JSON list of C-alpha atoms and ligand atoms in Angstrom, two decimals:
[
{"chain": "A", "resi": 1, "resn": "UNK", "atom": "CA", "xyz": [-12.11, -122.94, 11.62]},
{"chain": "A", "resi": 2, "resn": "UNK", "atom": "CA", "xyz": [-14.11, -123.71, 14.30]},
{"chain": "A", "resi": 3, "resn": "UNK", "atom": "CA", "xyz": [-16.27, -126.37, 15.17]},
{"chain": "A", "resi": 4, "resn": "UNK", "atom": "CA", "xyz": [-18.62, -126.95, 12.37]},
{"chain": "A", "resi": 5, "resn": "UNK", "atom": "CA", "xyz": [-21.03, -129.64, 10.62]},
{"chain": "A", "resi": 6, "resn": "UNK", "atom": "CA", "xyz": [-20.42, -131.05, 7.62]},
{"chain": "A", "resi": 7, "resn": "UNK", "atom": "CA", "xyz": [-23.16, -132.63, 5.64]},
{"chain": "A", "resi": 8, "resn": "UNK", "atom": "CA", "xyz": [-22.00, -135.57, 3.70]},
{"chain": "A", "resi": 9, "resn": "UNK", "atom": "CA", "xyz": [-23.57, -134.67, 0.34]},
{"chain": "A", "resi": 10, "resn": "UNK", "atom": "CA", "xyz": [-23.74, -138.73, -1.05]},
{"chain": "A", "resi": 11, "resn": "UNK", "atom": "CA", "xyz": [-25.58, -138.19, -4.15]},
{"chain": "A", "resi": 12, "resn": "UNK", "atom": "CA", "xyz": [-25.11, -139.85, -7.30]},
{"chain": "A", "resi": 13, "resn": "UNK", "atom": "CA", "xyz": [-25.71, -136.37, -9.63]},
{"chain": "A", "resi": 14, "resn": "UNK", "atom": "CA", "xyz": [-25.64, -132.79, -9.72]},
{"chain": "A", "resi": 15, "resn": "UNK", "atom": "CA", "xyz": [-29.39, -132.22, -9.92]},
{"chain": "A", "resi": 16, "resn": "UNK", "atom": "CA", "xyz": [-29.77, -134.52, -6.81]},
{"chain": "A", "resi": 17, "resn": "UNK", "atom": "CA", "xyz": [-26.97, -131.92, -5.06]},
{"chain": "A", "resi": 18, "resn": "UNK", "atom": "CA", "xyz": [-28.24, -129.06, -6.17]},
{"chain": "A", "resi": 19, "resn": "UNK", "atom": "CA", "xyz": [-32.09, -129.45, -5.41]},
{"chain": "A", "resi": 20, "resn": "UNK", "atom": "CA", "xyz": [-30.62, -131.15, -1.68]},
{"chain": "A", "resi": 21, "resn": "UNK", "atom": "CA", "xyz": [-28.92, -127.60, -1.23]},
{"chain": "A", "resi": 22, "resn": "UNK", "atom": "CA", "xyz": [-31.45, -125.12, -2.78]},
{"chain": "A", "resi": 23, "resn": "UNK", "atom": "CA", "xyz": [-33.51, -126.13, 0.44]},
{"chain": "A", "resi": 24, "resn": "UNK", "atom": "CA", "xyz": [-31.01, -124.04, 2.37]},
{"chain": "A", "resi": 25, "resn": "UNK", "atom": "CA", "xyz": [-31.89, -120.91, 0.82]},
{"chain": "A", "resi": 26, "resn": "UNK", "atom": "CA", "xyz": [-29.60, -118.42, 2.01]},
{"chain": "A", "resi": 27, "resn": "UNK", "atom": "CA", "xyz": [-27.54, -120.62, 4.46]},
{"chain": "A", "resi": 28, "resn": "UNK", "atom": "CA", "xyz": [-24.22, -121.98, 3.82]},
{"chain": "A", "resi": 29, "resn": "UNK", "atom": "CA", "xyz": [-23.47, -125.36, 5.05]},
{"chain": "A", "resi": 30, "resn": "UNK", "atom": "CA", "xyz": [-19.79, -126.67, 4.95]},
{"chain": "A", "resi": 31, "resn": "UNK", "atom": "CA", "xyz": [-20.22, -129.98, 2.47]},
{"chain": "A", "resi": 32, "resn": "UNK", "atom": "CA", "xyz": [-18.66, -133.30, 2.18]},
{"chain": "A", "resi": 33, "resn": "UNK", "atom": "CA", "xyz": [-18.07, -134.26, -1.54]},
{"chain": "A", "resi": 34, "resn": "UNK", "atom": "CA", "xyz": [-17.34, -137.89, -1.54]},
{"chain": "A", "resi": 35, "resn": "UNK", "atom": "CA", "xyz": [-16.09, -140.57, -4.86]},
{"chain": "A", "resi": 36, "resn": "UNK", "atom": "CA", "xyz": [-19.65, -141.30, -5.66]},
{"chain": "A", "resi": 37, "resn": "UNK", "atom": "CA", "xyz": [-20.31, -137.70, -6.87]},
{"chain": "A", "resi": 38, "resn": "UNK", "atom": "CA", "xyz": [-16.93, -136.60, -7.74]},
{"chain": "A", "resi": 39, "resn": "UNK", "atom": "CA", "xyz": [-16.54, -139.52, -9.81]},
{"chain": "A", "resi": 40, "resn": "UNK", "atom": "CA", "xyz": [-20.46, -138.99, -11.52]},
{"chain": "A", "resi": 41, "resn": "UNK", "atom": "CA", "xyz": [-19.65, -135.41, -12.25]},
{"chain": "A", "resi": 42, "resn": "UNK", "atom": "CA", "xyz": [-16.04, -134.46, -11.88]},
{"chain": "A", "resi": 43, "resn": "UNK", "atom": "CA", "xyz": [-14.42, -131.12, -10.89]},
{"chain": "A", "resi": 44, "resn": "UNK", "atom": "CA", "xyz": [-16.84, -129.48, -12.10]},
{"chain": "A", "resi": 45, "resn": "UNK", "atom": "CA", "xyz": [-19.43, -130.21, -9.20]},
{"chain": "A", "resi": 46, "resn": "UNK", "atom": "CA", "xyz": [-16.59, -129.05, -6.84]},
{"chain": "A", "resi": 47, "resn": "UNK", "atom": "CA", "xyz": [-16.35, -125.62, -8.84]},
{"chain": "A", "resi": 48, "resn": "UNK", "atom": "CA", "xyz": [-20.06, -124.99, -8.83]},
{"chain": "A", "resi": 49, "resn": "UNK", "atom": "CA", "xyz": [-20.52, -125.97, -4.94]},
{"chain": "A", "resi": 50, "resn": "UNK", "atom": "CA", "xyz": [-17.53, -123.59, -4.07]},
{"chain": "A", "resi": 51, "resn": "UNK", "atom": "CA", "xyz": [-19.20, -120.71, -6.31]},
{"chain": "A", "resi": 52, "resn": "UNK", "atom": "CA", "xyz": [-22.13, -120.90, -4.37]},
{"chain": "A", "resi": 53, "resn": "UNK", "atom": "CA", "xyz": [-20.31, -119.99, -1.19]},
{"chain": "A", "resi": 54, "resn": "UNK", "atom": "CA", "xyz": [-20.04, -123.40, 0.65]},
{"chain": "A", "resi": 55, "resn": "UNK", "atom": "CA", "xyz": [-16.78, -124.55, 2.51]},
{"chain": "A", "resi": 56, "resn": "UNK", "atom": "CA", "xyz": [-16.10, -128.30, 1.04]},
{"chain": "A", "resi": 57, "resn": "UNK", "atom": "CA", "xyz": [-14.40, -131.01, 2.41]},
{"chain": "A", "resi": 58, "resn": "UNK", "atom": "CA", "xyz": [-13.69, -133.08, -0.32]},
{"chain": "A", "resi": 59, "resn": "UNK", "atom": "CA", "xyz": [-13.46, -136.98, 0.70]},
{"chain": "A", "resi": 60, "resn": "UNK", "atom": "CA", "xyz": [-11.38, -138.66, -2.02]},
{"chain": "A", "resi": 61, "resn": "UNK", "atom": "CA", "xyz": [-8.85, -140.71, 0.17]},
{"chain": "A", "resi": 62, "resn": "UNK", "atom": "CA", "xyz": [-5.91, -140.12, -1.64]},
{"chain": "A", "resi": 63, "resn": "UNK", "atom": "CA", "xyz": [-3.27, -143.62, -1.12]},
{"chain": "A", "resi": 64, "resn": "UNK", "atom": "CA", "xyz": [-0.59, -143.92, -4.10]},
{"chain": "A", "resi": 65, "resn": "UNK", "atom": "CA", "xyz": [3.25, -143.56, -4.26]},
{"chain": "A", "resi": 66, "resn": "UNK", "atom": "CA", "xyz": [4.18, -140.06, -3.08]},
{"chain": "A", "resi": 67, "resn": "UNK", "atom": "CA", "xyz": [4.86, -138.66, -6.38]},
{"chain": "A", "resi": 68, "resn": "UNK", "atom": "CA", "xyz": [1.59, -139.21, -7.86]},
{"chain": "A", "resi": 69, "resn": "UNK", "atom": "CA", "xyz": [-0.46, -137.92, -4.75]},
{"chain": "A", "resi": 70, "resn": "UNK", "atom": "CA", "xyz": [1.89, -134.56, -4.84]},
{"chain": "A", "resi": 71, "resn": "UNK", "atom": "CA", "xyz": [0.61, -134.07, -8.19]},
{"chain": "A", "resi": 72, "resn": "UNK", "atom": "CA", "xyz": [-3.07, -134.79, -7.81]},
{"chain": "A", "resi": 73, "resn": "UNK", "atom": "CA", "xyz": [-3.29, -132.50, -4.14]},
{"chain": "A", "resi": 74, "resn": "UNK", "atom": "CA", "xyz": [-1.80, -129.86, -6.80]},
{"chain": "A", "resi": 75, "resn": "UNK", "atom": "CA", "xyz": [-4.87, -129.96, -8.97]},
{"chain": "A", "resi": 76, "resn": "UNK", "atom": "CA", "xyz": [-6.80, -129.92, -6.00]},
{"chain": "A", "resi": 77, "resn": "UNK", "atom": "CA", "xyz": [-5.59, -127.28, -4.26]},
{"chain": "A", "resi": 78, "resn": "UNK", "atom": "CA", "xyz": [-6.00, -125.27, -7.10]},
{"chain": "A", "resi": 79, "resn": "UNK", "atom": "CA", "xyz": [-9.94, -126.52, -6.98]},
{"chain": "A", "resi": 80, "resn": "UNK", "atom": "CA", "xyz": [-9.73, -124.19, -3.88]},
{"chain": "A", "resi": 81, "resn": "UNK", "atom": "CA", "xyz": [-11.27, -127.13, -1.52]},
{"chain": "A", "resi": 82, "resn": "UNK", "atom": "CA", "xyz": [-11.18, -126.22, 2.14]},
{"chain": "A", "resi": 83, "resn": "UNK", "atom": "CA", "xyz": [-10.45, -130.09, 3.22]},
{"chain": "A", "resi": 84, "resn": "UNK", "atom": "CA", "xyz": [-8.93, -132.88, 1.89]},
{"chain": "A", "resi": 85, "resn": "UNK", "atom": "CA", "xyz": [-7.68, -136.37, 3.17]},
{"chain": "A", "resi": 86, "resn": "UNK", "atom": "CA", "xyz": [-5.11, -139.21, 1.88]},
{"chain": "A", "resi": 87, "resn": "UNK", "atom": "CA", "xyz": [-4.68, -142.91, 4.18]},
{"chain": "A", "resi": 88, "resn": "UNK", "atom": "CA", "xyz": [-2.04, -142.57, 6.69]},
{"chain": "A", "resi": 89, "resn": "UNK", "atom": "CA", "xyz": [-1.27, -146.17, 5.55]},
{"chain": "A", "resi": 90, "resn": "UNK", "atom": "CA", "xyz": [0.50, -144.32, 2.38]},
{"chain": "A", "resi": 91, "resn": "UNK", "atom": "CA", "xyz": [3.40, -143.64, 4.70]},
{"chain": "A", "resi": 92, "resn": "UNK", "atom": "CA", "xyz": [4.82, -140.65, 6.49]},
{"chain": "A", "resi": 93, "resn": "UNK", "atom": "CA", "xyz": [6.88, -140.04, 2.86]},
{"chain": "A", "resi": 94, "resn": "UNK", "atom": "CA", "xyz": [3.16, -139.86, 0.91]},
{"chain": "A", "resi": 95, "resn": "UNK", "atom": "CA", "xyz": [1.71, -137.38, 3.74]},
{"chain": "A", "resi": 96, "resn": "UNK", "atom": "CA", "xyz": [5.00, -134.96, 3.14]},
{"chain": "A", "resi": 97, "resn": "UNK", "atom": "CA", "xyz": [4.33, -135.10, -0.68]},
{"chain": "A", "resi": 98, "resn": "UNK", "atom": "CA", "xyz": [0.91, -134.65, -0.09]},
{"chain": "A", "resi": 99, "resn": "UNK", "atom": "CA", "xyz": [1.14, -131.54, 1.85]},
{"chain": "A", "resi": 100, "resn": "UNK", "atom": "CA", "xyz": [3.72, -130.22, -0.72]},
{"chain": "A", "resi": 101, "resn": "UNK", "atom": "CA", "xyz": [1.59, -130.34, -3.69]},
{"chain": "A", "resi": 102, "resn": "UNK", "atom": "CA", "xyz": [-1.27, -128.93, -1.87]},
{"chain": "A", "resi": 103, "resn": "UNK", "atom": "CA", "xyz": [0.68, -125.77, -0.69]},
{"chain": "A", "resi": 104, "resn": "UNK", "atom": "CA", "xyz": [0.21, -122.64, -3.02]},
{"chain": "A", "resi": 105, "resn": "UNK", "atom": "CA", "xyz": [2.49, -120.45, -4.24]},
{"chain": "A", "resi": 106, "resn": "UNK", "atom": "CA", "xyz": [1.56, -117.77, -1.73]},
{"chain": "A", "resi": 107, "resn": "UNK", "atom": "CA", "xyz": [1.77, -120.36, 1.04]},
{"chain": "A", "resi": 108, "resn": "UNK", "atom": "CA", "xyz": [-1.85, -121.18, 1.80]},
{"chain": "A", "resi": 109, "resn": "UNK", "atom": "CA", "xyz": [-3.54, -124.37, 1.64]},
{"chain": "A", "resi": 110, "resn": "UNK", "atom": "CA", "xyz": [-6.69, -126.31, 2.08]},
{"chain": "A", "resi": 111, "resn": "UNK", "atom": "CA", "xyz": [-6.45, -128.68, 5.37]},
{"chain": "A", "resi": 112, "resn": "UNK", "atom": "CA", "xyz": [-4.98, -132.16, 5.24]},
{"chain": "A", "resi": 113, "resn": "UNK", "atom": "CA", "xyz": [-6.44, -134.77, 7.31]},
{"chain": "A", "resi": 114, "resn": "UNK", "atom": "CA", "xyz": [-5.38, -138.46, 7.57]},
{"chain": "A", "resi": 115, "resn": "UNK", "atom": "CA", "xyz": [-7.72, -141.91, 7.41]},
{"chain": "A", "resi": 116, "resn": "UNK", "atom": "CA", "xyz": [-6.28, -144.34, 10.04]},
{"chain": "A", "resi": 117, "resn": "UNK", "atom": "CA", "xyz": [-8.16, -147.59, 10.07]},
{"chain": "A", "resi": 118, "resn": "UNK", "atom": "CA", "xyz": [-11.47, -147.56, 8.14]},
{"chain": "A", "resi": 119, "resn": "UNK", "atom": "CA", "xyz": [-13.86, -147.68, 10.54]},
{"chain": "A", "resi": 120, "resn": "UNK", "atom": "CA", "xyz": [-15.39, -151.01, 8.12]},
{"chain": "A", "resi": 121, "resn": "UNK", "atom": "CA", "xyz": [-11.84, -152.69, 9.01]},
{"chain": "A", "resi": 122, "resn": "UNK", "atom": "CA", "xyz": [-12.56, -154.67, 12.34]},
{"chain": "A", "resi": 123, "resn": "UNK", "atom": "CA", "xyz": [-9.65, -156.54, 14.52]},
{"chain": "A", "resi": 124, "resn": "UNK", "atom": "CA", "xyz": [-10.16, -159.53, 12.74]},
{"chain": "A", "resi": 125, "resn": "UNK", "atom": "CA", "xyz": [-9.43, -158.43, 8.93]},
{"chain": "A", "resi": 126, "resn": "UNK", "atom": "CA", "xyz": [-6.75, -155.98, 10.59]},
{"chain": "A", "resi": 127, "resn": "UNK", "atom": "CA", "xyz": [-4.84, -159.18, 12.00]},
{"chain": "A", "resi": 128, "resn": "UNK", "atom": "CA", "xyz": [-5.69, -161.79, 9.66]},
{"chain": "A", "resi": 129, "resn": "UNK", "atom": "CA", "xyz": [-5.48, -159.58, 6.43]},
{"chain": "A", "resi": 130, "resn": "UNK", "atom": "CA", "xyz": [-3.58, -156.87, 6.81]},
{"chain": "A", "resi": 131, "resn": "UNK", "atom": "CA", "xyz": [-1.35, -159.03, 8.87]},
{"chain": "A", "resi": 132, "resn": "UNK", "atom": "CA", "xyz": [-1.20, -156.30, 11.59]},
{"chain": "A", "resi": 133, "resn": "UNK", "atom": "CA", "xyz": [-0.88, -157.88, 15.37]},
{"chain": "A", "resi": 134, "resn": "UNK", "atom": "CA", "xyz": [-1.40, -154.83, 17.31]},
{"chain": "A", "resi": 135, "resn": "UNK", "atom": "CA", "xyz": [-4.88, -154.05, 18.84]},
{"chain": "A", "resi": 136, "resn": "UNK", "atom": "CA", "xyz": [-7.35, -151.33, 16.67]},
{"chain": "A", "resi": 137, "resn": "UNK", "atom": "CA", "xyz": [-6.77, -148.44, 19.01]},
{"chain": "A", "resi": 138, "resn": "UNK", "atom": "CA", "xyz": [-2.64, -148.51, 18.81]},
{"chain": "A", "resi": 139, "resn": "UNK", "atom": "CA", "xyz": [-2.95, -148.96, 15.28]},
{"chain": "A", "resi": 140, "resn": "UNK", "atom": "CA", "xyz": [-5.33, -146.02, 15.16]},
{"chain": "A", "resi": 141, "resn": "UNK", "atom": "CA", "xyz": [-3.01, -143.68, 17.50]},
{"chain": "A", "resi": 142, "resn": "UNK", "atom": "CA", "xyz": [-0.16, -144.63, 15.94]},
{"chain": "A", "resi": 143, "resn": "UNK", "atom": "CA", "xyz": [-1.27, -144.14, 12.63]},
{"chain": "A", "resi": 144, "resn": "UNK", "atom": "CA", "xyz": [-2.44, -140.36, 13.70]},
{"chain": "A", "resi": 145, "resn": "UNK", "atom": "CA", "xyz": [0.54, -139.87, 15.16]},
{"chain": "A", "resi": 146, "resn": "UNK", "atom": "CA", "xyz": [1.77, -140.27, 11.95]},
{"chain": "A", "resi": 147, "resn": "UNK", "atom": "CA", "xyz": [0.05, -137.94, 10.56]},
{"chain": "A", "resi": 148, "resn": "UNK", "atom": "CA", "xyz": [0.78, -135.34, 12.98]},
{"chain": "A", "resi": 149, "resn": "UNK", "atom": "CA", "xyz": [4.55, -135.61, 12.70]},
{"chain": "A", "resi": 150, "resn": "UNK", "atom": "CA", "xyz": [4.39, -135.51, 9.29]},
{"chain": "A", "resi": 151, "resn": "UNK", "atom": "CA", "xyz": [2.30, -132.47, 9.55]},
{"chain": "A", "resi": 152, "resn": "UNK", "atom": "CA", "xyz": [-1.28, -133.04, 8.61]},
{"chain": "A", "resi": 153, "resn": "UNK", "atom": "CA", "xyz": [-4.03, -130.85, 10.47]},
{"chain": "A", "resi": 154, "resn": "UNK", "atom": "CA", "xyz": [-5.61, -134.26, 12.04]},
{"chain": "A", "resi": 155, "resn": "UNK", "atom": "CA", "xyz": [-7.08, -137.52, 11.28]},
{"chain": "A", "resi": 156, "resn": "UNK", "atom": "CA", "xyz": [-10.76, -138.93, 10.67]},
{"chain": "A", "resi": 157, "resn": "UNK", "atom": "CA", "xyz": [-11.74, -141.52, 13.30]},
{"chain": "A", "resi": 158, "resn": "UNK", "atom": "CA", "xyz": [-14.91, -142.57, 15.26]},
{"chain": "A", "resi": 159, "resn": "UNK", "atom": "CA", "xyz": [-16.40, -139.78, 17.40]},
{"chain": "A", "resi": 160, "resn": "UNK", "atom": "CA", "xyz": [-15.58, -142.63, 19.98]},
{"chain": "A", "resi": 161, "resn": "UNK", "atom": "CA", "xyz": [-11.51, -142.21, 19.23]},
{"chain": "A", "resi": 162, "resn": "UNK", "atom": "CA", "xyz": [-11.48, -138.46, 19.16]},
{"chain": "A", "resi": 163, "resn": "UNK", "atom": "CA", "xyz": [-11.04, -138.36, 22.83]},
{"chain": "A", "resi": 164, "resn": "UNK", "atom": "CA", "xyz": [-7.94, -140.53, 23.22]},
{"chain": "A", "resi": 165, "resn": "UNK", "atom": "CA", "xyz": [-6.73, -138.73, 20.36]},
{"chain": "A", "resi": 166, "resn": "UNK", "atom": "CA", "xyz": [-6.80, -135.46, 21.51]},
{"chain": "A", "resi": 167, "resn": "UNK", "atom": "CA", "xyz": [-5.52, -136.42, 24.79]},
{"chain": "A", "resi": 168, "resn": "UNK", "atom": "CA", "xyz": [-2.45, -138.43, 23.49]},
{"chain": "A", "resi": 169, "resn": "UNK", "atom": "CA", "xyz": [-1.46, -135.61, 20.09]},
{"chain": "A", "resi": 170, "resn": "UNK", "atom": "CA", "xyz": [-3.02, -132.39, 21.66]},
{"chain": "A", "resi": 171, "resn": "UNK", "atom": "CA", "xyz": [-6.27, -130.15, 21.38]},
{"chain": "A", "resi": 172, "resn": "UNK", "atom": "CA", "xyz": [-4.87, -128.49, 18.16]},
{"chain": "A", "resi": 173, "resn": "UNK", "atom": "CA", "xyz": [-4.93, -132.11, 16.09]},
{"chain": "A", "resi": 174, "resn": "UNK", "atom": "CA", "xyz": [-8.30, -131.85, 14.46]},
{"chain": "A", "resi": 175, "resn": "UNK", "atom": "CA", "xyz": [-10.53, -134.88, 14.66]},
{"chain": "A", "resi": 176, "resn": "UNK", "atom": "CA", "xyz": [-13.29, -135.06, 11.85]},
{"chain": "A", "resi": 177, "resn": "UNK", "atom": "CA", "xyz": [-16.01, -137.84, 12.82]},
{"chain": "A", "resi": 178, "resn": "UNK", "atom": "CA", "xyz": [-18.43, -139.25, 10.77]},
{"chain": "A", "resi": 179, "resn": "UNK", "atom": "CA", "xyz": [-21.00, -142.32, 12.59]},
{"chain": "A", "resi": 180, "resn": "UNK", "atom": "CA", "xyz": [-23.34, -138.98, 14.05]},
{"chain": "A", "resi": 181, "resn": "UNK", "atom": "CA", "xyz": [-26.90, -139.99, 14.90]},
{"chain": "A", "resi": 182, "resn": "UNK", "atom": "CA", "xyz": [-29.61, -138.50, 16.69]},
{"chain": "A", "resi": 183, "resn": "UNK", "atom": "CA", "xyz": [-30.98, -140.63, 19.59]},
{"chain": "A", "resi": 184, "resn": "UNK", "atom": "CA", "xyz": [-34.72, -140.84, 18.27]},
{"chain": "A", "resi": 185, "resn": "UNK", "atom": "CA", "xyz": [-33.47, -141.62, 14.52]},
{"chain": "A", "resi": 186, "resn": "UNK", "atom": "CA", "xyz": [-32.08, -144.69, 12.63]},
{"chain": "A", "resi": 187, "resn": "UNK", "atom": "CA", "xyz": [-28.53, -145.91, 12.62]},
{"chain": "A", "resi": 188, "resn": "UNK", "atom": "CA", "xyz": [-28.48, -147.03, 9.25]},
{"chain": "A", "resi": 189, "resn": "UNK", "atom": "CA", "xyz": [-25.48, -149.24, 8.54]},
{"chain": "A", "resi": 190, "resn": "UNK", "atom": "CA", "xyz": [-23.26, -147.48, 11.66]},
{"chain": "A", "resi": 191, "resn": "UNK", "atom": "CA", "xyz": [-22.50, -149.37, 14.31]},
{"chain": "A", "resi": 192, "resn": "UNK", "atom": "CA", "xyz": [-20.86, -147.18, 16.91]},
{"chain": "A", "resi": 193, "resn": "UNK", "atom": "CA", "xyz": [-22.56, -143.94, 16.92]},
{"chain": "A", "resi": 194, "resn": "UNK", "atom": "CA", "xyz": [-22.92, -140.73, 19.13]},
{"chain": "A", "resi": 195, "resn": "UNK", "atom": "CA", "xyz": [-25.25, -137.90, 18.90]},
{"chain": "A", "resi": 196, "resn": "UNK", "atom": "CA", "xyz": [-24.26, -134.49, 18.06]},
{"chain": "A", "resi": 197, "resn": "UNK", "atom": "CA", "xyz": [-24.55, -133.28, 21.78]},
{"chain": "A", "resi": 198, "resn": "UNK", "atom": "CA", "xyz": [-22.00, -136.11, 23.12]},
{"chain": "A", "resi": 199, "resn": "UNK", "atom": "CA", "xyz": [-19.26, -135.88, 19.81]},
{"chain": "A", "resi": 200, "resn": "UNK", "atom": "CA", "xyz": [-19.29, -131.77, 21.21]},
{"chain": "A", "resi": 201, "resn": "UNK", "atom": "CA", "xyz": [-18.84, -133.33, 24.98]},
{"chain": "A", "resi": 202, "resn": "UNK", "atom": "CA", "xyz": [-15.94, -135.36, 23.86]},
{"chain": "A", "resi": 203, "resn": "UNK", "atom": "CA", "xyz": [-14.08, -132.81, 21.36]},
{"chain": "A", "resi": 204, "resn": "UNK", "atom": "CA", "xyz": [-14.86, -133.77, 18.41]},
{"chain": "A", "resi": 205, "resn": "UNK", "atom": "CA", "xyz": [-13.88, -130.95, 15.91]},
{"chain": "A", "resi": 206, "resn": "UNK", "atom": "CA", "xyz": [-16.06, -131.50, 13.15]},
{"chain": "A", "resi": 207, "resn": "UNK", "atom": "CA", "xyz": [-18.90, -133.87, 12.68]},
{"chain": "A", "resi": 208, "resn": "UNK", "atom": "CA", "xyz": [-19.80, -135.13, 9.14]},
{"chain": "A", "resi": 209, "resn": "UNK", "atom": "CA", "xyz": [-23.47, -136.08, 9.01]},
{"chain": "A", "resi": 210, "resn": "UNK", "atom": "CA", "xyz": [-25.39, -137.33, 6.16]},
{"chain": "A", "resi": 211, "resn": "UNK", "atom": "CA", "xyz": [-28.65, -139.61, 6.01]},
{"chain": "A", "resi": 212, "resn": "UNK", "atom": "CA", "xyz": [-30.06, -137.89, 9.24]},
{"chain": "A", "resi": 213, "resn": "UNK", "atom": "CA", "xyz": [-30.19, -134.56, 7.17]},
{"chain": "A", "resi": 214, "resn": "UNK", "atom": "CA", "xyz": [-30.44, -135.30, 3.52]},
{"chain": "A", "resi": 215, "resn": "UNK", "atom": "CA", "xyz": [-32.52, -138.26, 4.24]},
{"chain": "A", "resi": 216, "resn": "UNK", "atom": "CA", "xyz": [-34.66, -136.37, 6.71]},
{"chain": "A", "resi": 217, "resn": "UNK", "atom": "CA", "xyz": [-38.27, -135.19, 5.86]},
{"chain": "A", "resi": 218, "resn": "UNK", "atom": "CA", "xyz": [-36.76, -131.80, 6.77]},
{"chain": "A", "resi": 219, "resn": "UNK", "atom": "CA", "xyz": [-33.43, -131.59, 5.77]},
{"chain": "A", "resi": 220, "resn": "UNK", "atom": "CA", "xyz": [-32.68, -127.82, 6.92]},
{"chain": "A", "resi": 221, "resn": "UNK", "atom": "CA", "xyz": [-34.47, -128.21, 10.32]},
{"chain": "A", "resi": 222, "resn": "UNK", "atom": "CA", "xyz": [-32.70, -131.41, 10.83]},
{"chain": "A", "resi": 223, "resn": "UNK", "atom": "CA", "xyz": [-29.17, -129.77, 10.08]},
{"chain": "A", "resi": 224, "resn": "UNK", "atom": "CA", "xyz": [-30.08, -126.64, 12.22]},
{"chain": "A", "resi": 225, "resn": "UNK", "atom": "CA", "xyz": [-31.03, -129.39, 14.95]},
{"chain": "A", "resi": 226, "resn": "UNK", "atom": "CA", "xyz": [-26.96, -130.62, 14.25]},
{"chain": "A", "resi": 227, "resn": "UNK", "atom": "CA", "xyz": [-26.01, -127.15, 14.74]},
{"chain": "A", "resi": 228, "resn": "UNK", "atom": "CA", "xyz": [-27.77, -126.10, 17.77]},
{"chain": "A", "resi": 229, "resn": "UNK", "atom": "CA", "xyz": [-26.54, -129.52, 19.45]},
{"chain": "A", "resi": 230, "resn": "UNK", "atom": "CA", "xyz": [-22.99, -129.52, 18.29]},
{"chain": "A", "resi": 231, "resn": "UNK", "atom": "CA", "xyz": [-22.32, -125.94, 18.04]},
{"chain": "A", "resi": 232, "resn": "UNK", "atom": "CA", "xyz": [-24.56, -124.14, 20.12]},
{"chain": "A", "resi": 233, "resn": "UNK", "atom": "CA", "xyz": [-23.92, -123.04, 24.00]},
{"chain": "B", "resi": 1, "resn": "C5P", "atom": "O1", "xyz": [-25.27, -140.50, 6.07]},
{"chain": "B", "resi": 1, "resn": "C5P", "atom": "P1", "xyz": [-23.90, -141.05, 7.10]},
{"chain": "B", "resi": 1, "resn": "C5P", "atom": "O2", "xyz": [-23.96, -140.54, 8.35]},
{"chain": "B", "resi": 1, "resn": "C5P", "atom": "O3", "xyz": [-23.71, -142.41, 7.89]},
{"chain": "B", "resi": 1, "resn": "C5P", "atom": "O4", "xyz": [-22.77, -140.55, 6.52]},
{"chain": "B", "resi": 1, "resn": "C5P", "atom": "C1", "xyz": [-21.62, -140.46, 7.11]},
{"chain": "B", "resi": 1, "resn": "C5P", "atom": "C2", "xyz": [-20.52, -140.04, 5.66]},
{"chain": "B", "resi": 1, "resn": "C5P", "atom": "O5", "xyz": [-18.76, -140.02, 6.63]},
{"chain": "B", "resi": 1, "resn": "C5P", "atom": "C3", "xyz": [-20.46, -140.95, 4.37]},
{"chain": "B", "resi": 1, "resn": "C5P", "atom": "O6", "xyz": [-20.06, -140.27, 3.16]},
{"chain": "B", "resi": 1, "resn": "C5P", "atom": "C4", "xyz": [-19.51, -142.24, 4.97]},
{"chain": "B", "resi": 1, "resn": "C5P", "atom": "O7", "xyz": [-18.52, -142.37, 3.36]},
{"chain": "B", "resi": 1, "resn": "C5P", "atom": "C5", "xyz": [-18.64, -141.33, 5.60]},
{"chain": "B", "resi": 1, "resn": "C5P", "atom": "N1", "xyz": [-17.58, -141.82, 6.76]},
{"chain": "B", "resi": 1, "resn": "C5P", "atom": "C6", "xyz": [-17.97, -142.80, 7.28]},
{"chain": "B", "resi": 1, "resn": "C5P", "atom": "N2", "xyz": [-17.16, -143.69, 7.94]},
{"chain": "B", "resi": 1, "resn": "C5P", "atom": "C7", "xyz": [-15.98, -143.41, 8.36]},
{"chain": "B", "resi": 1, "resn": "C5P", "atom": "C8", "xyz": [-15.25, -142.54, 6.75]},
{"chain": "B", "resi": 1, "resn": "C5P", "atom": "C9", "xyz": [-16.17, -141.85, 6.60]},
{"chain": "B", "resi": 1, "resn": "C5P", "atom": "O8", "xyz": [-19.42, -143.02, 7.52]},
{"chain": "B", "resi": 1, "resn": "C5P", "atom": "N3", "xyz": [-15.04, -144.16, 8.74]}
]
């Protein structure tokens, strides 16, 4: 898989999601299905979007004991999604079990990436609630390193972290980055944002873009703009 724009389909129902995807006519953007849509509609929504020809990042952020995660991943793998994720905080044992569960009989599997620290967690919460006394950047890098050493393909991170993660862990370790905004658009509730063009410069492999596309007056044009800025020459 090369560089690509992943649209975060944060819709509450199948109807709203398909109505949105219908706007793309011949095009088949890579889409992210998160907890809201998956919990509302179940695995059928994944099957339906896959049958329409889209690649799917199923963003369910699994975090449980290794055996439970392994079994759950086996089910997700059978849905033929392209990318799934776990919390690196589940430890290497859990991440390795996730990989085992995902790997199909023929040796193929969806990409598996890890969430390091959620971008909604700040240094104060890290120190005072999670009782981690290292700096956020050190923690993110160490969790990313555990993910790589466990055999995972990459991490979800801020585009502001993509450069140092690639520098430390190699250019082939994927960085999947939300928090992307056009310079002339709204930041919504995202705090540390980056434009698609800048995300390309710093080496993000995939940008995850939701509202700048889903809430745009012309979502297809907004998607094309992202693709041109991020993937184009
Ligand atoms: O609408 P917006 O572009 O902000 O959507 C970003 C998507 O990426 C949302 O689905 C959000 O849940 C997800 N995400 C994020 N920050 C993270 C992890 C996931 O914004 N650290």
